Structure formats: structure tokens, C-alpha cells
mmCIF file of C-alpha atoms and ligand atoms in Angstrom:
data_model
loop_
_atom_site.group_PDB
_atom_site.id
_atom_site.type_symbol
_atom_site.label_atom_id
_atom_site.label_comp_id
_atom_site.label_asym_id
_atom_site.label_seq_id
_atom_site.Cartn_x
_atom_site.Cartn_y
_atom_site.Cartn_z
ATOM 1 C CA MET A 17 -86.504 -38.255 -162.052
ATOM 2 C CA LYS A 18 -89.345 -35.765 -161.480
ATOM 3 C CA LYS A 19 -86.973 -33.645 -159.388
ATOM 4 C CA ILE A 20 -84.373 -33.534 -162.203
ATOM 5 C CA ALA A 21 -87.050 -32.512 -164.730
ATOM 6 C CA LEU A 22 -88.224 -29.715 -162.429
ATOM 7 C CA VAL A 23 -84.682 -28.410 -161.950
ATOM 8 C CA LEU A 24 -84.210 -28.478 -165.728
ATOM 9 C CA ILE A 25 -87.432 -26.561 -166.349
ATOM 10 C CA VAL A 26 -86.492 -23.927 -163.757
ATOM 11 C CA ALA A 27 -83.009 -23.639 -165.269
ATOM 12 C CA VAL A 28 -84.381 -23.257 -168.810
ATOM 13 C CA LEU A 29 -86.905 -20.663 -167.621
ATOM 14 C CA ALA A 30 -84.233 -18.698 -165.767
ATOM 15 C CA CYS A 31 -81.971 -18.789 -168.840
ATOM 16 C CA SER A 32 -84.695 -17.609 -171.193
ATOM 17 C CA MET A 33 -85.715 -14.802 -168.814
ATOM 18 C CA THR A 34 -82.115 -13.607 -168.589
ATOM 19 C CA PHE A 35 -81.826 -13.894 -172.348
ATOM 20 C CA ALA A 36 -85.064 -11.955 -172.867
ATOM 21 C CA GLN A 37 -83.892 -9.212 -170.522
ATOM 22 C CA GLY A 38 -80.530 -9.094 -172.292
ATOM 23 C CA ALA A 39 -82.192 -8.906 -175.695
ATOM 24 C CA GLN A 40 -84.504 -6.172 -174.459
ATOM 25 C CA GLU A 41 -81.559 -4.130 -173.160
ATOM 26 C CA ALA A 42 -79.608 -4.754 -176.349
ATOM 27 C CA ALA A 43 -82.556 -3.440 -178.339
ATOM 28 C CA GLY A 44 -82.558 -0.328 -176.171
ATOM 29 C CA ALA A 45 -85.923 -1.275 -174.750
ATOM 30 C CA LYS A 46 -85.211 -0.630 -171.069
ATOM 31 C CA ASP A 47 -88.252 0.806 -169.395
ATOM 32 C CA SER A 48 -86.627 3.085 -166.835
ATOM 33 C CA PHE A 49 -83.544 5.270 -166.946
ATOM 34 C CA GLU A 50 -81.117 6.693 -164.435
ATOM 35 C CA LEU A 51 -80.208 10.284 -165.312
ATOM 36 C CA VAL A 52 -77.804 12.732 -163.710
ATOM 37 C CA MET A 53 -77.901 16.532 -163.867
ATOM 38 C CA LEU A 54 -74.237 17.524 -163.425
ATOM 39 C CA VAL A 55 -73.916 21.246 -162.723
ATOM 40 C CA LYS A 56 -70.970 23.663 -162.570
ATOM 41 C CA SER A 57 -70.809 23.616 -158.776
ATOM 42 C CA GLN A 58 -72.884 22.970 -155.689
ATOM 43 C CA GLY A 59 -74.706 25.693 -153.801
ATOM 44 C CA ASN A 60 -75.838 27.714 -156.829
ATOM 45 C CA GLY A 61 -79.528 28.725 -156.647
ATOM 46 C CA PHE A 62 -79.751 28.921 -160.445
ATOM 47 C CA PHE A 63 -78.952 25.213 -160.745
ATOM 48 C CA ASP A 64 -81.221 24.308 -157.840
ATOM 49 C CA ALA A 65 -84.018 25.837 -159.946
ATOM 50 C CA CYS A 66 -82.858 23.841 -163.009
ATOM 51 C CA TYR A 67 -83.098 20.699 -160.899
ATOM 52 C CA ASN A 68 -86.647 21.613 -159.860
ATOM 53 C CA GLY A 69 -87.472 21.600 -163.570
ATOM 54 C CA ALA A 70 -85.818 18.184 -163.958
ATOM 55 C CA LYS A 71 -87.950 16.818 -161.129
ATOM 56 C CA GLU A 72 -91.077 18.225 -162.774
ATOM 57 C CA ALA A 73 -90.163 16.380 -165.997
ATOM 58 C CA GLN A 74 -89.382 13.224 -164.016
ATOM 59 C CA ALA A 75 -92.901 13.281 -162.522
ATOM 60 C CA GLU A 76 -94.486 13.767 -165.949
ATOM 61 C CA LEU A 77 -92.397 11.196 -167.823
ATOM 62 C CA GLY A 78 -92.536 8.437 -165.202
ATOM 63 C CA ASN A 79 -89.655 6.438 -166.711
ATOM 64 C CA VAL A 80 -86.647 8.463 -165.514
ATOM 65 C CA THR A 81 -85.080 9.363 -162.194
ATOM 66 C CA VAL A 82 -82.812 12.404 -162.103
ATOM 67 C CA GLU A 83 -80.001 12.772 -159.594
ATOM 68 C CA TYR A 84 -78.382 16.168 -158.923
ATOM 69 C CA MET A 85 -74.591 16.368 -158.712
ATOM 70 C CA GLY A 86 -71.816 18.967 -158.926
ATOM 71 C CA PRO A 87 -68.247 19.525 -157.758
ATOM 72 C CA ALA A 88 -67.525 21.784 -154.775
ATOM 73 C CA GLN A 89 -65.849 24.333 -157.072
ATOM 74 C CA THR A 90 -66.428 25.353 -160.697
ATOM 75 C CA THR A 91 -63.595 23.267 -162.164
ATOM 76 C CA ALA A 92 -63.426 20.900 -165.124
ATOM 77 C CA GLU A 93 -61.311 18.501 -162.995
ATOM 78 C CA GLY A 94 -64.101 18.179 -160.441
ATOM 79 C CA GLN A 95 -66.620 17.387 -163.183
ATOM 80 C CA ILE A 96 -64.289 14.873 -164.889
ATOM 81 C CA GLU A 97 -63.910 12.946 -161.628
ATOM 82 C CA ILE A 98 -67.679 12.763 -161.213
ATOM 83 C CA ILE A 99 -68.209 11.622 -164.823
ATOM 84 C CA GLU A 100 -65.585 8.846 -164.387
ATOM 85 C CA GLY A 101 -67.609 7.626 -161.393
ATOM 86 C CA LEU A 102 -70.843 7.738 -163.403
ATOM 87 C CA ILE A 103 -69.266 5.655 -166.180
ATOM 88 C CA SER A 104 -68.264 2.999 -163.603
ATOM 89 C CA ARG A 105 -71.771 3.077 -162.154
ATOM 90 C CA GLY A 106 -73.309 2.724 -165.606
ATOM 91 C CA VAL A 107 -75.937 5.471 -165.493
ATOM 92 C CA ASP A 108 -78.059 5.975 -168.627
ATOM 93 C CA GLY A 109 -77.824 9.699 -169.322
ATOM 94 C CA ILE A 110 -76.016 12.839 -168.135
ATOM 95 C CA ALA A 111 -76.953 16.503 -168.706
ATOM 96 C CA ILE A 112 -73.909 18.688 -168.000
ATOM 97 C CA SER A 113 -73.471 22.431 -167.505
ATOM 98 C CA ALA A 114 -69.781 22.478 -168.382
ATOM 99 C CA ASN A 115 -66.926 24.259 -166.654
ATOM 100 C CA ASP A 116 -64.857 23.957 -169.849
ATOM 101 C CA ALA A 117 -65.960 23.426 -173.458
ATOM 102 C CA ASP A 118 -62.969 21.263 -174.472
ATOM 103 C CA ALA A 119 -61.509 19.715 -171.322
ATOM 104 C CA LEU A 120 -64.595 17.535 -170.804
ATOM 105 C CA ILE A 121 -64.596 16.108 -174.336
ATOM 106 C CA PRO A 122 -62.373 13.018 -173.726
ATOM 107 C CA VAL A 123 -64.265 11.808 -170.634
ATOM 108 C CA CYS A 124 -67.626 12.482 -172.292
ATOM 109 C CA LYS A 125 -66.504 10.529 -175.367
ATOM 110 C CA LYS A 126 -65.628 7.674 -173.031
ATOM 111 C CA ALA A 127 -69.089 7.920 -171.435
ATOM 112 C CA MET A 128 -70.815 7.865 -174.831
ATOM 113 C CA ALA A 129 -68.689 4.894 -175.942
ATOM 114 C CA ALA A 130 -69.976 3.099 -172.833
ATOM 115 C CA GLY A 131 -73.556 3.714 -174.049
ATOM 116 C CA ILE A 132 -74.380 6.745 -171.884
ATOM 117 C CA LYS A 133 -76.318 9.566 -173.590
ATOM 118 C CA VAL A 134 -74.520 12.843 -172.878
ATOM 119 C CA ILE A 135 -75.910 16.323 -173.495
ATOM 120 C CA SER A 136 -74.765 19.727 -172.316
ATOM 121 C CA PHE A 137 -77.142 22.444 -171.207
ATOM 122 C CA ASP A 138 -76.650 26.053 -170.041
ATOM 123 C CA SER A 139 -72.846 25.983 -170.515
ATOM 124 C CA GLY A 140 -71.854 23.867 -173.487
ATOM 125 C CA ILE A 141 -69.370 21.150 -174.352
ATOM 126 C CA ASN A 142 -68.018 21.480 -177.871
ATOM 127 C CA ALA A 143 -69.177 19.113 -180.634
ATOM 128 C CA GLY A 144 -67.697 15.632 -180.200
ATOM 129 C CA GLY A 145 -68.209 15.645 -176.421
ATOM 130 C CA ARG A 146 -72.018 15.594 -176.367
ATOM 131 C CA ILE A 147 -74.979 14.794 -178.572
ATOM 132 C CA VAL A 148 -76.921 18.033 -178.092
ATOM 133 C CA ASP A 149 -76.073 21.375 -176.465
ATOM 134 C CA LEU A 150 -79.190 23.095 -175.134
ATOM 135 C CA ILE A 151 -78.617 26.835 -174.744
ATOM 136 C CA PRO A 152 -81.112 29.124 -173.038
ATOM 137 C CA SER A 153 -81.231 31.851 -175.671
ATOM 138 C CA ASN A 154 -79.402 33.229 -178.684
ATOM 139 C CA THR A 155 -75.816 34.085 -177.649
ATOM 140 C CA SER A 156 -75.597 37.398 -179.579
ATOM 141 C CA LEU A 157 -78.928 38.472 -178.174
ATOM 142 C CA ILE A 158 -77.785 37.856 -174.594
ATOM 143 C CA GLY A 159 -74.560 39.836 -175.163
ATOM 144 C CA GLN A 160 -76.404 42.724 -176.815
ATOM 145 C CA GLN A 161 -78.964 42.842 -174.052
ATOM 146 C CA GLN A 162 -76.284 42.912 -171.319
ATOM 147 C CA VAL A 163 -74.644 45.986 -172.889
ATOM 148 C CA GLN A 164 -78.002 47.657 -173.522
ATOM 149 C CA LEU A 165 -79.082 47.198 -169.895
ATOM 150 C CA ALA A 166 -75.838 48.903 -168.776
ATOM 151 C CA SER A 167 -76.147 51.615 -171.429
ATOM 152 C CA GLU A 168 -79.632 52.575 -170.200
ATOM 153 C CA LEU A 169 -78.365 52.876 -166.622
ATOM 154 C CA ILE A 170 -75.393 55.154 -167.408
ATOM 155 C CA GLY A 171 -76.727 57.305 -170.259
ATOM 156 C CA ASP A 172 -74.744 55.328 -172.847
ATOM 157 C CA ALA A 173 -71.399 56.783 -171.681
ATOM 158 C CA GLY A 174 -68.577 55.907 -169.278
ATOM 159 C CA GLN A 175 -66.479 53.033 -168.019
ATOM 160 C CA ILE A 176 -67.952 49.597 -167.427
ATOM 161 C CA ALA A 177 -66.359 46.362 -166.161
ATOM 162 C CA VAL A 178 -67.481 42.748 -166.326
ATOM 163 C CA LEU A 179 -67.476 40.423 -163.328
ATOM 164 C CA SER A 180 -67.802 36.947 -164.822
ATOM 165 C CA ALA A 181 -67.957 33.374 -163.503
ATOM 166 C CA SER A 182 -64.874 31.172 -164.170
ATOM 167 C CA ALA A 183 -62.388 32.054 -166.913
ATOM 168 C CA GLN A 184 -63.155 28.822 -168.820
ATOM 169 C CA ALA A 185 -66.966 28.949 -168.587
ATOM 170 C CA THR A 186 -68.343 28.309 -172.087
ATOM 171 C CA ASN A 187 -71.519 30.323 -171.673
ATOM 172 C CA GLN A 188 -70.076 33.449 -170.017
ATOM 173 C CA ASN A 189 -67.146 33.571 -172.446
ATOM 174 C CA ALA A 190 -69.486 33.428 -175.434
ATOM 175 C CA TRP A 191 -71.701 36.157 -173.952
ATOM 176 C CA ILE A 192 -68.689 38.390 -173.207
ATOM 177 C CA GLU A 193 -67.517 38.036 -176.823
ATOM 178 C CA ALA A 194 -71.015 39.059 -177.948
ATOM 179 C CA MET A 195 -70.890 42.022 -175.529
ATOM 180 C CA LYS A 196 -67.630 43.182 -177.098
ATOM 181 C CA VAL A 197 -69.285 43.170 -180.518
ATOM 182 C CA GLU A 198 -72.225 45.185 -179.181
ATOM 183 C CA MET A 199 -69.850 47.685 -177.494
ATOM 184 C CA LYS A 200 -68.973 48.923 -180.997
ATOM 185 C CA ASN A 201 -72.470 50.427 -181.152
ATOM 186 C CA HIS A 202 -71.772 52.386 -177.937
ATOM 187 C CA PRO A 203 -68.661 54.464 -178.712
ATOM 188 C CA LYS A 204 -68.898 56.520 -175.532
ATOM 189 C CA MET A 205 -68.846 53.429 -173.348
ATOM 190 C CA GLU A 206 -65.554 51.735 -172.497
ATOM 191 C CA LEU A 207 -65.056 48.184 -171.222
ATOM 192 C CA VAL A 208 -62.071 48.552 -168.873
ATOM 193 C CA GLU A 209 -61.630 44.994 -167.568
ATOM 194 C CA VAL A 210 -63.135 41.519 -167.267
ATOM 195 C CA VAL A 211 -62.565 39.819 -163.894
ATOM 196 C CA TYR A 212 -63.558 36.350 -162.678
ATOM 197 C CA GLY A 213 -65.324 35.434 -159.437
ATOM 198 C CA ASP A 214 -65.509 31.700 -160.320
ATOM 199 C CA ASP A 215 -69.190 31.601 -159.298
ATOM 200 C CA ALA A 216 -67.937 31.702 -155.703
ATOM 201 C CA PRO A 217 -69.668 34.404 -153.601
ATOM 202 C CA ASP A 218 -66.555 35.367 -151.585
ATOM 203 C CA LYS A 219 -64.240 35.649 -154.597
ATOM 204 C CA SER A 220 -66.908 37.584 -156.554
ATOM 205 C CA TYR A 221 -67.287 39.982 -153.605
ATOM 206 C CA ARG A 222 -63.500 40.536 -153.404
ATOM 207 C CA GLU A 223 -63.172 41.042 -157.170
ATOM 208 C CA THR A 224 -65.928 43.678 -157.022
ATOM 209 C CA ASN A 225 -64.103 45.596 -154.300
ATOM 210 C CA ALA A 226 -60.885 45.411 -156.318
ATOM 211 C CA LEU A 227 -62.692 46.920 -159.344
ATOM 212 C CA LEU A 228 -64.142 49.728 -157.208
ATOM 213 C CA GLN A 229 -60.661 50.606 -155.914
ATOM 214 C CA LYS A 230 -58.915 50.348 -159.274
ATOM 215 C CA TYR A 231 -61.424 52.365 -161.323
ATOM 216 C CA PRO A 232 -62.700 55.400 -159.380
ATOM 217 C CA ASN A 233 -64.668 56.555 -162.453
ATOM 218 C CA LEU A 234 -66.359 53.213 -163.032
ATOM 219 C CA LYS A 235 -70.032 53.688 -163.938
ATOM 220 C CA CYS A 236 -71.349 50.133 -164.081
ATOM 221 C CA ILE A 237 -70.414 46.516 -163.354
ATOM 222 C CA VAL A 238 -72.080 43.927 -165.587
ATOM 223 C CA CYS A 239 -72.259 40.401 -164.136
ATOM 224 C CA PRO A 240 -73.435 37.733 -166.593
ATOM 225 C CA THR A 241 -73.678 35.219 -163.740
ATOM 226 C CA THR A 242 -76.322 34.901 -161.033
ATOM 227 C CA VAL A 243 -73.723 34.182 -158.330
ATOM 228 C CA GLY A 244 -71.576 37.125 -159.439
ATOM 229 C CA LEU A 245 -74.486 39.560 -159.663
ATOM 230 C CA LEU A 246 -75.677 38.752 -156.152
ATOM 231 C CA ALA A 247 -72.205 39.115 -154.595
ATOM 232 C CA CYS A 248 -71.447 42.254 -156.622
ATOM 233 C CA SER A 249 -74.698 43.929 -155.510
ATOM 234 C CA GLN A 250 -73.819 43.174 -151.907
ATOM 235 C CA ALA A 251 -70.281 44.563 -152.301
ATOM 236 C CA VAL A 252 -71.441 47.748 -154.064
ATOM 237 C CA LYS A 253 -74.106 48.323 -151.424
ATOM 238 C CA ASP A 254 -71.699 47.652 -148.532
ATOM 239 C CA ALA A 255 -69.158 50.062 -150.061
ATOM 240 C CA GLY A 256 -71.841 52.713 -150.615
ATOM 241 C CA ALA A 257 -70.402 53.092 -154.142
ATOM 242 C CA LYS A 258 -72.208 55.148 -156.793
ATOM 243 C CA VAL A 259 -71.837 52.406 -159.372
ATOM 244 C CA GLU A 260 -74.692 50.762 -161.262
ATOM 245 C CA VAL A 261 -74.952 46.989 -161.248
ATOM 246 C CA THR A 262 -76.668 44.778 -163.825
ATOM 247 C CA GLY A 263 -76.344 41.383 -165.499
ATOM 248 C CA LEU A 264 -78.053 38.015 -165.275
ATOM 249 C CA GLY A 265 -79.755 37.498 -161.950
ATOM 250 C CA LEU A 266 -82.069 35.057 -160.231
ATOM 251 C CA PRO A 267 -85.180 37.036 -159.177
ATOM 252 C CA SER A 268 -85.611 35.160 -155.877
ATOM 253 C CA GLU A 269 -82.029 36.027 -154.876
ATOM 254 C CA MET A 270 -82.000 39.586 -156.239
ATOM 255 C CA LYS A 271 -85.405 40.855 -155.112
ATOM 256 C CA GLY A 272 -84.015 42.976 -152.249
ATOM 257 C CA TYR A 273 -81.359 44.634 -154.450
ATOM 258 C CA ILE A 274 -83.854 45.342 -157.229
ATOM 259 C CA LEU A 275 -86.314 46.909 -154.792
ATOM 260 C CA ASP A 276 -83.647 49.039 -153.051
ATOM 261 C CA GLY A 277 -82.235 50.237 -156.400
ATOM 262 C CA THR A 278 -78.724 48.692 -156.103
ATOM 263 C CA CYS A 279 -79.530 46.766 -159.296
ATOM 264 C CA LYS A 280 -82.274 48.597 -161.154
ATOM 265 C CA GLN A 281 -82.650 46.062 -163.952
ATOM 266 C CA MET A 282 -81.296 42.662 -164.968
ATOM 267 C CA ALA A 283 -82.186 39.773 -167.260
ATOM 268 C CA LEU A 284 -82.533 35.980 -167.153
ATOM 269 C CA TRP A 285 -84.477 33.085 -168.635
ATOM 270 C CA ASN A 286 -86.439 30.510 -166.691
ATOM 271 C CA PRO A 287 -83.982 27.958 -165.199
ATOM 272 C CA ILE A 288 -86.856 25.608 -164.341
ATOM 273 C CA ASP A 289 -87.705 25.371 -168.051
ATOM 274 C CA LEU A 290 -84.043 24.717 -168.881
ATOM 275 C CA GLY A 291 -83.791 21.740 -166.500
ATOM 276 C CA TYR A 292 -87.202 20.459 -167.570
ATOM 277 C CA THR A 293 -86.288 20.559 -171.268
ATOM 278 C CA SER A 294 -82.893 18.893 -170.680
ATOM 279 C CA THR A 295 -84.643 15.977 -169.018
ATOM 280 C CA TYR A 296 -87.116 15.580 -171.884
ATOM 281 C CA ILE A 297 -84.215 15.614 -174.356
ATOM 282 C CA LEU A 298 -82.305 12.853 -172.526
ATOM 283 C CA GLU A 299 -85.444 10.728 -172.241
ATOM 284 C CA ALA A 300 -86.156 11.103 -175.972
ATOM 285 C CA LEU A 301 -82.588 10.089 -176.843
ATOM 286 C CA LEU A 302 -82.754 7.040 -174.561
ATOM 287 C CA THR A 303 -86.120 5.811 -175.782
ATOM 288 C CA GLY A 304 -85.230 6.421 -179.417
ATOM 289 C CA LYS A 305 -87.994 9.004 -179.899
ATOM 290 C CA ALA A 306 -85.372 11.397 -181.258
ATOM 291 C CA THR A 307 -81.758 11.295 -182.411
ATOM 292 C CA GLY A 308 -80.632 14.869 -181.812
ATOM 293 C CA ALA A 309 -79.311 15.127 -185.383
ATOM 294 C CA ASP A 310 -79.096 18.600 -186.935
ATOM 295 C CA GLY A 311 -82.406 19.666 -188.452
ATOM 296 C CA THR A 312 -84.466 17.347 -186.236
ATOM 297 C CA SER A 313 -86.479 18.240 -183.140
ATOM 298 C CA PHE A 314 -87.508 17.118 -179.676
ATOM 299 C CA SER A 315 -90.990 17.188 -178.248
ATOM 300 C CA CYS A 316 -90.581 18.580 -174.728
ATOM 301 C CA GLY A 317 -93.879 18.446 -172.840
ATOM 302 C CA ARG A 318 -95.197 21.889 -171.887
ATOM 303 C CA MET A 319 -92.203 23.526 -173.648
ATOM 304 C CA GLY A 320 -93.399 22.219 -177.011
ATOM 305 C CA THR A 321 -90.987 21.526 -179.861
ATOM 306 C CA VAL A 322 -87.284 22.280 -179.486
ATOM 307 C CA ASN A 323 -85.322 22.288 -182.736
ATOM 308 C CA VAL A 324 -81.726 21.172 -183.206
ATOM 309 C CA GLU A 325 -79.927 23.685 -185.413
ATOM 310 C CA THR A 326 -76.321 23.203 -186.556
ATOM 311 C CA ASN A 327 -73.590 21.368 -184.588
ATOM 312 C CA GLY A 328 -76.189 19.859 -182.284
ATOM 313 C CA ILE A 329 -77.129 23.218 -180.787
ATOM 314 C CA ALA A 330 -80.707 23.704 -179.616
ATOM 315 C CA VAL A 331 -81.854 27.161 -178.518
ATOM 316 C CA MET A 332 -84.696 28.054 -176.154
ATOM 317 C CA GLY A 333 -86.455 31.434 -175.803
ATOM 318 C CA THR A 334 -85.765 35.128 -175.188
ATOM 319 C CA PRO A 335 -84.522 36.347 -171.796
ATOM 320 C CA PHE A 336 -86.888 38.267 -169.519
ATOM 321 C CA VAL A 337 -85.937 41.677 -168.117
ATOM 322 C CA PHE A 338 -86.671 42.246 -164.428
ATOM 323 C CA ASN A 339 -87.093 45.543 -162.594
ATOM 324 C CA LYS A 340 -88.991 46.806 -159.552
ATOM 325 C CA ASP A 341 -92.319 46.501 -161.390
ATOM 326 C CA ASN A 342 -92.202 42.753 -162.003
ATOM 327 C CA ILE A 343 -89.555 41.369 -159.629
ATOM 328 C CA GLU A 344 -91.955 40.185 -156.941
ATOM 329 C CA GLN A 345 -94.026 38.224 -159.401
ATOM 330 C CA TYR A 346 -90.959 36.314 -160.710
ATOM 331 C CA ALA A 347 -89.178 36.018 -157.347
ATOM 332 C CA ALA A 348 -92.036 33.780 -156.232
ATOM 333 C CA ILE A 349 -91.253 31.340 -159.073
ATOM 334 C CA PHE A 350 -87.434 31.133 -159.421
HETATM 335 C C1 RAM B 29 -74.678 31.201 -162.995
HETATM 336 C C2 RAM B 29 -74.006 30.111 -163.771
HETATM 337 C C3 RAM B 29 -74.822 29.670 -164.958
HETATM 338 C C4 RAM B 29 -75.365 30.848 -165.737
HETATM 339 C C5 RAM B 29 -76.125 31.788 -164.846
HETATM 340 C C6 RAM B 29 -76.643 32.992 -165.591
HETATM 341 O O1 RAM B 29 -75.650 30.649 -162.171
HETATM 342 O O2 RAM B 29 -72.759 30.593 -164.202
HETATM 343 O O3 RAM B 29 -74.039 28.857 -165.787
HETATM 344 O O4 RAM B 29 -76.182 30.450 -166.803
HETATM 345 O O5 RAM B 29 -75.248 32.212 -163.806
#
């Protein structure tokens, strides 16, 4: 009799514990969360720095773990496959730098319907496919600055070309559109072509050589991608071409080319801060500290308050400009 009573008590206890845990989860009161930073592709130093920021946030927050993932190439298909796997695994949140603004929407909708919090950062997913899109700086400002950096190098006159990342990249495409607007203020400059290196060093190197051959009067190549700028600088230097190079570059990768004058100036924001802020945003969404609705804000540790403007877009700071005077200082950080 005693034995039966004991079994009953244990069974009741086990049931109530399971129930309590279920109720807690249903109320969104989990106390630790599995996050994934899904980047455009593997082997990109810019994203490695973003992930360092995510790990910094993980250490501060204490209730999240962030895993770093990316396809081998910068394709939407590769990212979709990974997201399908993450839905099956049942992770809690995903921060995505998207290879395509629209192609990822259906799979991200599916993830959100399964209870996963999805945000984009760096390279956005259009509204409907994410809660918030965290962009590093104002898009027009980045485009203007890219043209102005080139203009200063070539005396505001002559042919320029753009070596971009992939043809579908949300961020580069938006910046290139903003560059075209700014080109109207530089009537003696001409944008001859936009080519795509897919954020692959070898393709970016080949595309640079093709530009050098095709346009003998080319004055400057603008690369709004860290992978492209590095490969382009190498190609221009190897070819001994008298062509200026500028764009968005990672100081730690570009230090040598800045110091030897291949790329006299370039811009970028802090990728560590971008990854750090993304992690704070996901944690706030998961714990219910914030909703991400337009007009609201997130409190992001040492980055302070980040506001959500319209269509779920949140914007960080102003890009830095790097040249031989400050490159060593920044190269030591990212
Ligand atoms: C590359 C990636 C990334 C972009 C930077 C500037 O690393 O394309 O998305 O933000 O360049």
C-alpha cells in the first residue's frame, strides 16, 4: 500500500513539474535562449568581427548562447537551407545578414510562425520576413560618402567603376542606388559599370582585372564590400595600375594597402558593435523587454538606446573614415 502511495506521489510530482515547465514556456518565461548569427557566407573577416561582438553580448547578458553559421557561398539558397534546419532544431532566435531581401521572406515567416524571433542585421530582409532590420548607418549617407571618398582621390573628375558583393545583396544594392543619386553632384565623374565579386576573393580579383582591361582611362574603383576592397587592392597592386581604390574596408585586413598608398582612404563602421547590438535586440524580443514595433526602442548595453524607426528599421551610427594616420589604431580592434 505504502509503495503504491509513493509511486502516486512521485507521478503527481513529475506531472506537476512538467506542467509547470510547460506553463513557464507557454508564458515565454524560459530563462536561457539559443541564438544563431547567420551571415552571408563563411570566411569573411567582417562577420567574424560581428560574431566577436555577439560573444561579448552573450557574456554580459548571461541568458543567451550565440552560434555562428553561414553558407559556403553568398547565396539565398544556402541560407534558406540553414534556416530550415534551425526551424527543425527549434532555436529561439536568428539574426541574419541576408543574401536577398525577398527570397528569404517565406522561410523566415515559417520560422516566426514556429515561435522563433527573426531579425536581420547588416544586409536586410524586407518587412514581413523579420521583426527588426538593424542597419549600420543611414543608407544615403553611406552612398554619399563612398562617392565623396572617390571624388577626393581623383580631383572630382573621371571614370569610376563599382566592384560590389553579390548582385542580390540588400545592403550593397541600396548603397549603390544612393551613390548614383550622389553622382549627380559630381558632373565630371562618370560611373562606367557595376560588377559583382560575390564576396568571393578570387572572383573579386578577376572582376577587378577585367575592369582594368576594359577601361584604360579608369580613375577609381569603389568597393562597398570588405571582401571586394581587399581583393581589388591586391589586384590593382599586382597589376601596377595607376587606379585609385576606395570603399568599405576592414582596417585589420586593409592596413598594408592603406600604409602603402594602394587605398589611401576608406570607410566602415564597427562590426563588433553591430553583432553586439543584434544580440541585445534578440534577447530583448525573447524576454519581452521590447517588441520592436515602430517608434519603440531597445536598450543595448554599452551601445545605449537603439530606436526603431519606420518599417522595423533601426539605424546605428556614422561610418568612420580610415587613412594612414589612424589605420593602425583601428586595425588593432577590428
Ligand atoms: C562585406 C559584406 C557585408 C558588408 C561589408 C561592408 O563584408 O558584404 O555585408 O556590410 O562588406
